[in-house]
Short mmCIF file of C-alpha atoms in Angstrom, two decimals:
data_model
loop_
_atom_site.label_atom_id
_atom_site.label_comp_id
_atom_site.label_asym_id
_atom_site.label_seq_id
_atom_site.Cartn_x
_atom_site.Cartn_y
_atom_site.Cartn_z
CA MET G 1 -25.34 -12.73 3.25
CA THR G 2 -22.14 -14.60 4.15
CA SER G 3 -19.70 -12.83 6.43
CA ILE G 4 -16.48 -11.33 5.09
CA CYS G 5 -13.01 -12.54 6.02
CA VAL G 6 -9.78 -10.61 5.38
CA LEU G 7 -6.84 -12.97 5.73
CA PRO G 8 -3.26 -11.68 5.32
CA GLY G 9 -0.13 -13.36 4.09
CA SER G 10 3.25 -12.24 5.38
CA ALA G 11 3.49 -9.64 2.59
CA GLY G 12 -0.01 -8.33 3.21
CA GLU G 13 -0.24 -7.88 6.97
CA ALA G 14 -0.14 -4.07 7.06
CA LEU G 15 -2.50 -3.72 4.11
CA ALA G 16 -4.94 -6.26 5.53
CA SER G 17 -4.94 -4.40 8.84
CA GLY G 18 -5.79 -1.12 7.11
CA ILE G 19 -8.46 -2.76 4.96
CA SER G 20 -10.06 -4.48 7.95
CA GLU G 21 -10.13 -1.27 9.96
CA LEU G 22 -11.91 0.54 7.14
CA LEU G 23 -14.37 -2.30 6.63
CA GLY G 24 -15.01 -2.60 10.35
CA VAL G 25 -14.17 -6.31 10.49
CA PRO G 26 -11.35 -8.03 12.38
CA VAL G 27 -8.36 -9.46 10.57
CA THR G 28 -8.66 -13.24 10.37
CA GLU G 29 -5.52 -14.70 11.85
CA CYS G 30 -3.54 -17.47 10.22
CA VAL G 31 -0.42 -19.26 11.38
CA VAL G 32 2.40 -19.76 8.89
CA GLY G 33 4.83 -22.26 10.34
CA ARG G 34 8.08 -23.47 8.83
CA TYR G 35 9.78 -26.81 8.64
CA PRO G 36 13.50 -26.84 9.55
CA ASP G 37 14.43 -26.66 5.86
CA GLY G 38 12.36 -23.50 5.37
CA GLU G 39 9.24 -24.99 3.78
CA LEU G 40 6.06 -23.09 4.66
CA ARG G 41 3.15 -24.70 6.51
CA PRO G 42 0.16 -22.33 6.84
CA ARG G 43 -2.96 -23.10 8.87
CA VAL G 44 -6.21 -21.12 8.75
CA GLU G 45 -9.32 -21.19 10.92
CA GLN G 46 -12.81 -19.66 10.91
CA VAL G 47 -13.21 -19.46 7.13
CA ARG G 48 -15.91 -22.10 6.53
CA GLY G 49 -18.72 -20.70 4.41
CA ARG G 50 -17.28 -17.18 4.46
CA ASP G 51 -16.36 -14.73 1.70
CA VAL G 52 -12.57 -14.88 2.07
CA PHE G 53 -10.11 -12.30 0.72
CA VAL G 54 -6.48 -13.42 0.96
CA VAL G 55 -4.20 -10.35 0.86
CA GLN G 56 -0.68 -11.12 -0.32
CA SER G 57 1.66 -9.25 -2.67
CA THR G 58 4.09 -11.39 -4.63
CA SER G 59 6.92 -8.95 -4.13
CA PRO G 60 10.56 -10.00 -3.57
CA PRO G 61 11.36 -12.70 -2.68
CA VAL G 62 8.81 -13.42 -5.40
CA GLY G 63 9.04 -17.22 -5.39
CA GLU G 64 8.48 -17.58 -1.64
CA ARG G 65 5.68 -14.99 -1.54
CA LEU G 66 3.90 -16.64 -4.46
CA MET G 67 4.22 -20.09 -2.87
CA GLU G 68 2.85 -18.76 0.42
CA LEU G 69 -0.15 -17.31 -1.44
CA LEU G 70 -0.81 -20.64 -3.15
CA LEU G 71 -0.62 -22.55 0.14
CA LEU G 72 -2.96 -20.06 1.86
CA LEU G 73 -5.50 -20.37 -0.96
CA ASP G 74 -5.31 -24.15 -0.81
CA ALA G 75 -5.70 -24.12 2.99
CA CYS G 76 -8.76 -21.86 2.75
CA ARG G 77 -10.37 -24.02 0.09
CA ARG G 78 -9.77 -27.19 2.11
CA ALA G 79 -11.18 -25.45 5.21
CA GLY G 80 -14.47 -24.80 3.41
CA ALA G 81 -14.27 -21.14 2.34
CA GLY G 82 -17.50 -20.14 0.62
CA ARG G 83 -15.90 -17.82 -1.93
CA LEU G 84 -12.17 -17.19 -2.29
CA THR G 85 -10.55 -14.06 -3.71
CA ALA G 86 -6.80 -13.54 -4.05
CA VAL G 87 -5.99 -9.87 -3.46
CA VAL G 88 -2.51 -9.45 -4.97
CA PRO G 89 -1.65 -5.72 -5.04
CA TYR G 90 1.72 -6.33 -6.70
CA PHE G 91 1.57 -9.25 -9.13
CA GLY G 92 5.02 -10.73 -9.67
CA TYR G 93 6.06 -12.23 -13.01
CA ALA G 94 3.85 -9.73 -14.87
CA ARG G 95 6.85 -8.68 -16.98
CA HIS G 96 7.08 -12.24 -18.35
CA ASP G 97 4.03 -11.79 -20.58
CA ARG G 98 5.23 -13.01 -23.99
CA LEU G 99 7.77 -15.20 -25.73
CA GLU G 100 10.66 -12.97 -26.77
CA LEU G 101 13.04 -15.83 -27.58
CA PRO G 102 12.54 -19.52 -28.34
CA GLY G 103 12.59 -21.71 -25.26
CA GLN G 104 11.30 -19.06 -22.84
CA SER G 105 8.33 -19.41 -20.49
CA VAL G 106 5.37 -17.06 -20.02
CA GLY G 107 5.65 -16.40 -16.30
CA VAL G 108 2.48 -14.33 -15.94
CA LYS G 109 0.35 -17.23 -17.23
CA VAL G 110 2.15 -19.78 -15.06
CA ALA G 111 1.52 -17.65 -11.94
CA ALA G 112 -2.11 -16.94 -12.86
CA ASP G 113 -2.81 -20.62 -13.59
CA ALA G 114 -1.26 -21.61 -10.26
CA ILE G 115 -3.43 -19.14 -8.33
CA ALA G 116 -6.57 -20.46 -10.01
CA GLN G 117 -5.51 -24.07 -9.48
CA ALA G 118 -4.88 -23.39 -5.77
CA GLY G 119 -8.54 -22.50 -5.35
CA ALA G 120 -9.05 -18.79 -6.08
CA ASP G 121 -12.45 -17.91 -7.57
CA ARG G 122 -11.29 -14.42 -8.47
CA LEU G 123 -8.15 -12.27 -8.57
CA VAL G 124 -7.78 -8.60 -7.58
CA VAL G 125 -4.64 -6.75 -8.72
CA VAL G 126 -3.48 -3.13 -8.69
CA ASP G 127 -2.09 -1.61 -11.90
CA PRO G 128 -0.52 -4.81 -13.26
CA HIS G 129 2.50 -4.38 -15.51
CA THR G 130 0.72 -6.14 -18.38
CA PRO G 131 -2.92 -6.05 -19.50
CA ALA G 132 -2.40 -9.63 -20.69
CA LEU G 133 -2.98 -10.85 -17.12
CA ALA G 134 -6.75 -10.55 -17.45
CA ALA G 135 -6.65 -12.45 -20.74
CA VAL G 136 -4.51 -15.39 -19.60
CA CYS G 137 -5.92 -15.86 -16.08
CA PRO G 138 -8.45 -18.72 -15.83
CA VAL G 139 -10.56 -16.85 -13.24
CA PRO G 140 -12.06 -13.33 -13.39
CA VAL G 141 -9.55 -10.53 -12.77
CA GLU G 142 -10.52 -7.21 -11.17
CA VAL G 143 -7.96 -4.52 -12.01
CA VAL G 144 -7.84 -1.68 -9.47
CA SER G 145 -6.15 1.61 -10.31
CA ALA G 146 -4.01 3.49 -7.81
CA VAL G 147 -3.88 6.52 -10.11
CA PRO G 148 -6.65 8.49 -8.32
CA LEU G 149 -4.93 8.03 -4.93
CA LEU G 150 -1.45 8.88 -6.24
CA ALA G 151 -2.69 11.84 -8.27
CA GLU G 152 -4.57 13.16 -5.27
CA GLN G 153 -1.43 12.97 -3.12
CA ILE G 154 0.68 14.77 -5.73
CA ALA G 155 -1.73 17.31 -7.20
CA PRO G 156 -2.31 19.82 -4.35
CA ALA G 157 1.36 20.87 -4.24
CA TRP G 158 2.09 20.22 -7.91
CA THR G 159 -0.29 22.32 -10.01
CA GLU G 160 0.27 23.26 -13.66
CA ALA G 161 2.63 20.34 -14.13
CA VAL G 162 3.21 18.18 -17.20
CA VAL G 163 2.74 14.43 -16.77
CA VAL G 164 5.62 12.58 -18.45
CA ALA G 165 5.62 8.94 -19.58
CA PRO G 166 9.22 7.63 -19.43
CA ASP G 167 8.56 5.25 -22.34
CA LEU G 168 5.85 4.25 -24.78
CA ALA G 169 4.58 1.49 -22.49
CA ALA G 170 3.66 4.08 -19.85
CA ALA G 171 1.82 6.40 -22.26
CA ALA G 172 -1.67 5.14 -21.41
CA LEU G 173 -0.91 5.36 -17.68
CA ALA G 174 0.34 8.95 -18.11
CA GLU G 175 -2.87 9.84 -19.92
CA ARG G 176 -4.90 8.57 -16.95
CA TYR G 177 -2.83 10.70 -14.56
CA ALA G 178 -3.24 13.72 -16.83
CA GLN G 179 -7.01 13.31 -16.97
CA THR G 180 -7.22 12.98 -13.20
CA MET G 181 -4.91 15.94 -12.54
CA ARG G 182 -6.21 17.95 -15.53
CA GLU G 183 -2.70 18.42 -16.86
CA SER G 184 -0.97 17.91 -20.21
CA VAL G 185 1.14 14.91 -21.25
CA ALA G 186 4.62 14.41 -22.69
CA LEU G 187 6.44 11.23 -23.74
CA VAL G 188 10.10 10.23 -23.57
CA ARG G 189 11.50 7.85 -26.17
CA LYS G 190 14.00 5.48 -24.60
CA PHE G 191 16.37 2.75 -25.68
CA ARG G 192 17.35 -0.05 -23.31
CA VAL G 193 21.08 -0.72 -23.61
CA ASP G 194 20.94 -3.79 -21.36
CA GLN G 195 19.21 -5.00 -18.20
CA HIS G 196 20.77 -2.25 -16.07
CA ARG G 197 21.26 0.66 -18.49
CA VAL G 198 18.71 2.83 -20.30
CA SER G 199 19.25 5.72 -22.70
CA ALA G 200 16.54 8.41 -22.97
CA ARG G 201 16.70 9.89 -26.45
CA GLU G 202 13.91 12.39 -27.13
CA ILE G 203 11.08 14.35 -25.48
CA LEU G 204 7.78 14.35 -27.36
CA GLY G 205 5.77 17.25 -25.94
CA GLU G 206 6.32 20.67 -24.39
CA ILE G 207 7.86 20.73 -20.91
CA ALA G 208 10.14 23.79 -21.02
CA GLY G 209 9.54 26.02 -18.01
CA HIS G 210 7.12 23.56 -16.40
CA ARG G 211 7.28 21.26 -13.44
CA VAL G 212 6.89 17.63 -14.46
CA VAL G 213 5.65 14.42 -12.86
CA VAL G 214 7.24 11.27 -14.28
CA VAL G 215 4.82 8.35 -13.90
CA ASP G 216 5.25 4.61 -14.32
CA ASP G 217 3.57 1.45 -13.08
CA MET G 218 6.69 0.28 -11.23
CA ILE G 219 10.28 1.16 -10.34
CA CYS G 220 12.74 -1.70 -10.05
CA SER G 221 16.35 -0.88 -10.93
CA GLY G 222 15.68 2.85 -11.27
CA ALA G 223 17.49 2.94 -14.64
CA THR G 224 14.50 4.23 -16.60
CA ILE G 225 13.80 6.99 -14.07
CA GLU G 226 17.49 7.94 -13.94
CA ALA G 227 17.73 8.27 -17.74
CA THR G 228 14.45 10.19 -17.94
CA VAL G 229 15.42 12.65 -15.23
CA ALA G 230 18.79 13.26 -16.91
CA LEU G 231 16.99 14.18 -20.13
CA LEU G 232 14.35 16.35 -18.45
CA ARG G 233 16.58 18.19 -16.00
CA ASN G 234 17.71 20.90 -18.43
CA HIS G 235 14.14 21.65 -19.52
CA ALA G 236 11.84 21.28 -16.50
CA THR G 237 11.81 23.59 -13.48
CA ASP G 238 11.21 20.72 -11.03
CA ILE G 239 10.71 16.96 -11.26
CA ALA G 240 8.65 14.51 -9.20
CA VAL G 241 8.13 10.78 -9.72
CA ALA G 242 5.05 8.64 -9.07
CA ALA G 243 4.81 4.87 -9.44
CA THR G 244 2.27 2.35 -8.22
CA HIS G 245 4.82 -0.30 -7.25
CA GLY G 246 8.32 -0.03 -5.85
CA PRO G 247 9.96 -3.48 -5.86
CA LEU G 248 13.33 -1.78 -5.62
CA ALA G 249 16.31 -3.91 -6.57
CA PRO G 250 19.45 -3.74 -4.39
CA GLY G 251 21.06 -0.33 -4.85
CA ALA G 252 18.00 1.20 -6.55
CA SER G 253 17.01 3.43 -3.63
CA ASP G 254 20.51 4.92 -3.44
CA ARG G 255 20.49 5.38 -7.21
CA LEU G 256 17.23 7.30 -6.99
CA ARG G 257 18.34 9.42 -4.04
CA ARG G 258 21.39 10.55 -5.99
CA LEU G 259 19.06 12.17 -8.52
CA GLY G 260 18.28 14.88 -5.96
CA LEU G 261 14.50 14.75 -6.45
CA ARG G 262 12.21 16.17 -3.78
CA ARG G 263 9.35 13.68 -4.25
CA ILE G 264 9.16 10.03 -5.27
CA VAL G 265 5.69 8.70 -4.46
CA VAL G 266 4.92 4.96 -4.41
CA THR G 267 2.18 2.87 -2.84
CA ASP G 268 2.58 0.29 -0.10
CA SER G 269 1.93 -2.60 -2.51
CA VAL G 270 5.45 -3.89 -1.90
CA VAL G 271 6.77 -4.90 1.52
CA PRO G 272 8.82 -3.24 2.83
CA ALA G 273 7.84 0.01 1.14
CA ALA G 274 10.56 2.51 0.25
CA ALA G 275 11.21 4.80 3.20
CA GLY G 276 12.96 8.06 3.95
CA SER G 277 13.31 11.22 1.89
CA PRO G 278 12.51 11.68 -0.96
CA PHE G 279 10.19 8.65 -0.86
CA GLU G 280 6.54 9.09 0.10
CA VAL G 281 4.17 6.14 0.59
CA CYS G 282 0.55 6.34 -0.54
CA PRO G 283 -1.64 3.75 1.25
CA LEU G 284 -3.70 1.40 -0.91
CA ALA G 285 -6.07 0.37 1.90
CA PRO G 286 -8.86 2.84 0.95
CA VAL G 287 -9.16 1.70 -2.67
CA LEU G 288 -8.81 -1.99 -1.77
CA ALA G 289 -11.39 -1.70 1.01
CA GLU G 290 -13.76 -0.07 -1.45
CA THR G 291 -13.13 -2.84 -3.96
CA ILE G 292 -13.62 -5.63 -1.44
CA ALA G 293 -16.85 -4.07 -0.14
CA ALA G 294 -18.18 -3.77 -3.68
CA LEU G 295 -17.30 -7.34 -4.60
CA HIS G 296 -18.81 -8.68 -1.40
CA CYS G 297 -22.06 -6.77 -1.98
CA GLY G 298 -22.19 -7.54 -5.70
CA GLU G 299 -21.85 -3.92 -6.78
CA PRO G 300 -20.13 -2.89 -10.03
CA LEU G 301 -16.60 -1.56 -9.82
CA HIS G 302 -16.23 0.27 -13.07
CA ASN G 303 -19.23 2.51 -13.55
CA PRO G 304 -18.42 6.24 -13.07
CA ARG G 305 -20.79 6.79 -10.15
CA PHE G 306 -19.14 4.01 -8.15
CA ALA G 307 -15.58 5.04 -9.07
CA ARG G 308 -16.14 8.56 -7.77
CA ARG G 309 -16.88 7.27 -4.26
CA ILE G 310 -13.20 6.66 -3.64
CA ARG G 311 -12.62 10.41 -3.74
CA VAL G 312 -15.25 10.93 -1.06
CA TYR G 313 -13.26 8.94 1.48
CA ARG G 314 -10.15 11.01 1.87
CA PRO G 315 -11.62 14.26 3.30
CA LEU G 316 -13.78 12.41 5.83
CA GLU G 317 -12.79 11.89 9.42
CA ARG G 318 -11.77 8.37 10.45
CA GLU G 319 -15.16 7.45 11.90
CA LEU G 320 -16.88 8.50 8.69
CA VAL G 321 -14.44 6.48 6.62
CA THR G 322 -15.20 3.43 8.73
CA LEU G 323 -18.92 4.05 8.38
CA ALA G 324 -18.62 4.46 4.62
CA CYS G 325 -16.82 1.16 4.21
CA ARG G 326 -19.04 -0.90 6.48
CA ALA G 327 -21.06 -2.18 3.57
CA VAL G 328 -20.43 -5.69 4.81
CA GLY G 329 -23.64 -7.45 5.75
CA VAL G 330 -25.33 -4.30 7.07
CA LEU G 331 -26.53 -2.00 4.30
CA SER G 332 -25.58 -1.52 0.69
CA SER G 333 -22.45 0.60 0.36
CA THR G 334 -24.47 3.07 -1.77
CA ARG G 335 -26.74 3.97 1.14
CA LEU G 336 -23.84 4.24 3.57
CA ILE G 337 -21.84 6.48 1.24
CA ARG G 338 -24.85 8.75 0.83
CA LYS G 339 -25.24 8.91 4.60
CA CYS G 340 -21.57 9.85 4.97
CA ARG G 341 -21.84 12.55 2.34
CA ARG G 342 -24.81 14.10 4.12
CA ARG G 343 -22.96 14.13 7.44
CA ALA G 344 -19.77 15.51 5.92
CA CYS G 345 -21.51 18.00 3.59
CA ILE G 346 -19.36 16.76 0.71
CA GLY G 347 -20.64 16.24 -2.83
CA VAL G 348 -19.84 13.30 -5.04
CA GLY G 349 -16.23 13.43 -6.16
CA GLY G 350 -15.31 16.02 -3.56
CA GLY G 351 -11.77 16.20 -2.21
#
């Protein structure tokens, strides 16, 4: 079996470090130099013949982060990487998924085509804004969900809550949260006035006297969350927010803080992650390490028995987590997970 290589871009250094620690492999260093005019010049080593995972979110500044990813993929391919996977937790340009007006581009396809052309054999993304990504990308796309991790962070202190989708596009995501948390679902109908203003019109579902968790795949300007909270405030007893991605636009964090919420939970898919109360950061390293180990070992990602293993990780002590993830070139991850469960006395899906 070829050895694994976790190689970070500048927007994936912290994530790559966490992933590598869980997998029990060192981070593969790369040098990203710059020409005087700002052009990037990456150089990679020790990737020949290896199973390489390049970790890089295309978060703001999106253009530069995407270009860095493309150059890293090209450098790895030219250096003889055996298999090359782009791990892009936050996939920029995913909102540009269709032609709304004549003369527009389809940014998600342009970005996906570029990643494939740069040398990627496969793409791993976390909760992309559009399901069209898998359809338009020339290489296989593995979609990882952060919902189990986010729901697990919220649920213990937020029982008997109603999961609220702030718009129709988030309804399927809200249903996944509700199934994980075993809670009910409500939907808000919204109308977008313009790029910066949103009007929430109607609540579909029963939330009166309940705490609610507003869920979305991403928060950018904060306008949708602001309008939703304004509508819910007179009906719900308390409000929390959970989103996979937080590519906050300038002024968005202050806008959200003014809402007076106690909890806004996002993952660390975007660098830098939102910080300070009421923001909480949920690390993606466990689910990405699990995904990378499965891909490297040729195990399925989407059968129920495999998916439940993610929930085994969180109650285990650090050394057990490391042991569970060291499926790389030693044993199958199935046998290691079973060994961990025996040592920790935890059943499948525990935690």
